[in-house]
Amino acid sequence: MSQQNYVYSALAVRDPAGFGEAKSLVASFRAEGLSVVRSCDLTRRQRELMLRHGFLNVLTKGWYYLQNVQGMQSAPLLSFVARYCTERFDEAWHLSPELSLLLHAGIRKLHSKLVVYTPLGKNGQLHLAGFGTLIDYKVKEKLPDNALTAIEGLRVIRLPYALLKCSEAFLRQHRDEIVR
């Protein structure tokens, strides 16, 4: 029996009421391509059921991620950042030049501080339970649309602009990752 099945069966024995329903909810969210959900996407009963059976974990207030045995991977975190920032800032945001460059290089393991540039920011920090911090950095002007592109739903700076905007120290530090 796999570790995942053992964990789920142990939970089902401990509290069998609603286990099947919770498991089918997870399957339906995954079928829709969702790995992160807002509390408003769930009824209170669904949220409590999924939390009780270990299928859902709190990311930050009002946001949850679907659990898997390995814990949260980069993909759900990237999905959260894309959805959260779009809901909060509409199209007026993009990732920092450094994060943009890492994503262009195919690096999906992100650092503990995710920086988003937006004219609508408040220079605030949003703690992501166990996964770091999302920082909304207020900028005076929005980059022109031709300077931006999307990678996995994330608004990133196009490669030439990102290279120009990254610090020399960052480029030296991540040289091996970026130049493969």
GROMACS .gro file of C-alpha atoms in nm, residues 7-160:
model
  154
    7VAL     CA    1  -0.266   0.806   0.504
    8TYR     CA    2  -0.604   0.835   0.336
    9SER     CA    3  -0.726   0.497   0.463
   10ALA     CA    4  -0.612   0.581   0.815
   11LEU     CA    5  -0.811   0.903   0.796
   12ALA     CA    6  -1.114   0.721   0.656
   13VAL     CA    7  -1.110   0.469   0.944
   14ARG     CA    8  -1.078   0.745   1.201
   15ASP     CA    9  -1.367   0.949   1.058
   16PRO     CA   10  -1.549   0.768   0.777
   17ALA     CA   11  -1.831   1.021   0.751
   18GLY     CA   12  -1.783   1.220   0.433
   19PHE     CA   13  -1.443   1.076   0.335
   20GLY     CA   14  -1.568   0.965  -0.007
   21GLU     CA   15  -1.733   1.301  -0.068
   22ALA     CA   16  -1.415   1.487   0.026
   23LYS     CA   17  -1.207   1.264  -0.201
   24SER     CA   18  -1.446   1.321  -0.494
   25LEU     CA   19  -1.434   1.698  -0.436
   26VAL     CA   20  -1.055   1.685  -0.465
   27ALA     CA   21  -1.085   1.480  -0.783
   28SER     CA   22  -1.326   1.732  -0.935
   29PHE     CA   23  -1.099   2.027  -0.850
   30ARG     CA   24  -0.799   1.847  -0.999
   31ALA     CA   25  -1.002   1.760  -1.311
   32GLU     CA   26  -1.064   2.134  -1.351
   33GLY     CA   27  -0.690   2.193  -1.322
   34LEU     CA   28  -0.716   2.361  -0.981
   35SER     CA   29  -0.457   2.310  -0.712
   36VAL     CA   30  -0.546   2.623  -0.516
   37VAL     CA   31  -0.898   2.726  -0.411
   38ARG     CA   32  -1.052   3.024  -0.236
   39SER     CA   33  -1.285   2.979   0.054
   40CYS     CA   34  -1.560   3.134  -0.161
   41ASP     CA   35  -1.515   2.842  -0.407
   42LEU     CA   36  -1.634   2.603  -0.135
   43THR     CA   37  -1.934   2.577   0.090
   44ARG     CA   38  -1.852   2.579   0.460
   45ARG     CA   39  -1.942   2.209   0.481
   46GLN     CA   40  -1.713   2.119   0.189
   47ARG     CA   41  -1.425   2.320   0.334
   48GLU     CA   42  -1.460   2.163   0.680
   49LEU     CA   43  -1.496   1.815   0.532
   50MET     CA   44  -1.185   1.849   0.317
   51LEU     CA   45  -0.984   2.000   0.604
   52ARG     CA   46  -1.096   1.725   0.845
   53HIS     CA   47  -0.986   1.450   0.605
   54GLY     CA   48  -0.652   1.614   0.523
   55PHE     CA   49  -0.723   1.698   0.160
   56LEU     CA   50  -0.701   2.073   0.207
   57ASN     CA   51  -0.444   2.294   0.380
   58VAL     CA   52  -0.448   2.663   0.462
   59LEU     CA   53  -0.215   2.873   0.248
   60THR     CA   54  -0.323   3.212   0.379
   61LYS     CA   55  -0.650   3.357   0.504
   62GLY     CA   56  -0.924   3.263   0.259
   63TRP     CA   57  -0.696   3.052   0.035
   64TYR     CA   58  -0.629   2.678   0.046
   65TYR     CA   59  -0.424   2.430  -0.151
   66LEU     CA   60  -0.509   2.069  -0.228
   67GLN     CA   61  -0.283   1.837  -0.035
   68ASN     CA   62  -0.067   1.568  -0.183
   69VAL     CA   63   0.177   1.340  -0.005
   70GLN     CA   64   0.482   1.545  -0.099
   71GLY     CA   65   0.327   1.868   0.029
   72MET     CA   66   0.293   2.181  -0.176
   73GLN     CA   67   0.502   2.192  -0.491
   74SER     CA   68   0.598   2.497  -0.698
   75ALA     CA   69   0.310   2.450  -0.943
   76PRO     CA   70   0.033   2.514  -0.687
   77LEU     CA   71   0.229   2.808  -0.548
   78LEU     CA   72   0.265   2.957  -0.896
   79SER     CA   73  -0.104   2.894  -0.955
   80PHE     CA   74  -0.187   3.077  -0.632
   81VAL     CA   75   0.031   3.378  -0.722
   82ALA     CA   76  -0.125   3.405  -1.068
   83ARG     CA   77  -0.483   3.380  -0.941
   84TYR     CA   78  -0.435   3.595  -0.631
   85CYS     CA   79  -0.256   3.877  -0.814
   86THR     CA   80  -0.502   3.879  -1.103
   87GLU     CA   81  -0.797   3.894  -0.863
   88ARG     CA   82  -0.634   4.165  -0.655
   89PHE     CA   83  -0.458   4.378  -0.919
   90ASP     CA   84  -0.638   4.279  -1.242
   91GLU     CA   85  -0.378   4.313  -1.521
   92ALA     CA   86  -0.167   4.575  -1.340
   93TRP     CA   87   0.104   4.347  -1.202
   94HIS     CA   88   0.407   4.141  -1.298
   95LEU     CA   89   0.671   3.938  -1.121
   96SER     CA   90   1.003   4.096  -1.035
   97PRO     CA   91   1.277   4.091  -1.300
   98GLU     CA   92   1.464   3.826  -1.100
   99LEU     CA   93   1.167   3.588  -1.076
  100SER     CA   94   1.082   3.655  -1.440
  101LEU     CA   95   1.435   3.559  -1.543
  102LEU     CA   96   1.426   3.237  -1.338
  103LEU     CA   97   1.094   3.137  -1.495
  104HIS     CA   98   1.228   3.209  -1.845
  105ALA     CA   99   1.520   2.977  -1.757
  106GLY     CA  100   1.272   2.702  -1.670
  107ILE     CA  101   1.334   2.718  -1.296
  108ARG     CA  102   1.011   2.648  -1.109
  109LYS     CA  103   1.154   2.612  -0.758
  110LEU     CA  104   1.101   2.959  -0.626
  111HIS     CA  105   1.261   3.145  -0.340
  112SER     CA  106   1.086   3.215  -0.012
  113LYS     CA  107   1.022   3.579  -0.111
  114LEU     CA  108   0.807   3.626  -0.418
  115VAL     CA  109   0.802   3.989  -0.531
  116VAL     CA  110   0.522   4.131  -0.744
  117TYR     CA  111   0.549   4.480  -0.895
  118THR     CA  112   0.226   4.676  -0.924
  119PRO     CA  113   0.111   5.039  -0.917
  120LEU     CA  114  -0.174   4.917  -0.694
  121GLY     CA  115   0.059   4.768  -0.433
  122LYS     CA  116   0.094   4.878  -0.073
  123ASN     CA  117   0.446   4.744  -0.015
  124GLY     CA  118   0.274   4.476   0.190
  125GLN     CA  119   0.368   4.122   0.276
  126LEU     CA  120   0.137   3.823   0.265
  127HIS     CA  121   0.263   3.527   0.466
  128LEU     CA  122   0.207   3.196   0.288
  129ALA     CA  123   0.193   2.930   0.560
  130GLY     CA  124   0.526   2.751   0.545
  131PHE     CA  125   0.607   2.865   0.190
  132GLY     CA  126   0.745   3.213   0.231
  133THR     CA  127   0.609   3.557   0.161
  134LEU     CA  128   0.441   3.731  -0.129
  135ILE     CA  129   0.545   4.096  -0.140
  136ASP     CA  130   0.347   4.351  -0.341
  137TYR     CA  131   0.596   4.621  -0.431
  138LYS     CA  132   0.439   4.950  -0.531
  139VAL     CA  133   0.584   5.095  -0.850
  140LYS     CA  134   0.503   5.435  -0.996
  141GLU     CA  135   0.440   5.323  -1.350
  142LYS     CA  136   0.324   5.008  -1.518
  143LEU     CA  137   0.552   4.848  -1.777
  144PRO     CA  138   0.421   4.866  -2.134
  145ASP     CA  139   0.233   4.554  -2.244
  146ASN     CA  140   0.499   4.472  -2.505
  147ALA     CA  141   0.751   4.432  -2.220
  148LEU     CA  142   0.539   4.158  -2.059
  149THR     CA  143   0.447   3.800  -2.141
  150ALA     CA  144   0.285   3.512  -1.956
  151ILE     CA  145   0.441   3.191  -1.829
  152GLU     CA  146   0.199   2.944  -1.668
  153GLY     CA  147  -0.050   3.225  -1.607
  154LEU     CA  148   0.208   3.449  -1.442
  155ARG     CA  149   0.272   3.794  -1.581
  156VAL     CA  150   0.649   3.811  -1.629
  157ILE     CA  151   0.889   4.058  -1.787
  158ARG     CA  152   1.008   3.950  -2.132
  159LEU     CA  153   1.359   3.809  -2.132
  160PRO     CA  154   1.549   4.108  -2.281
   0.00000   0.00000   0.00000
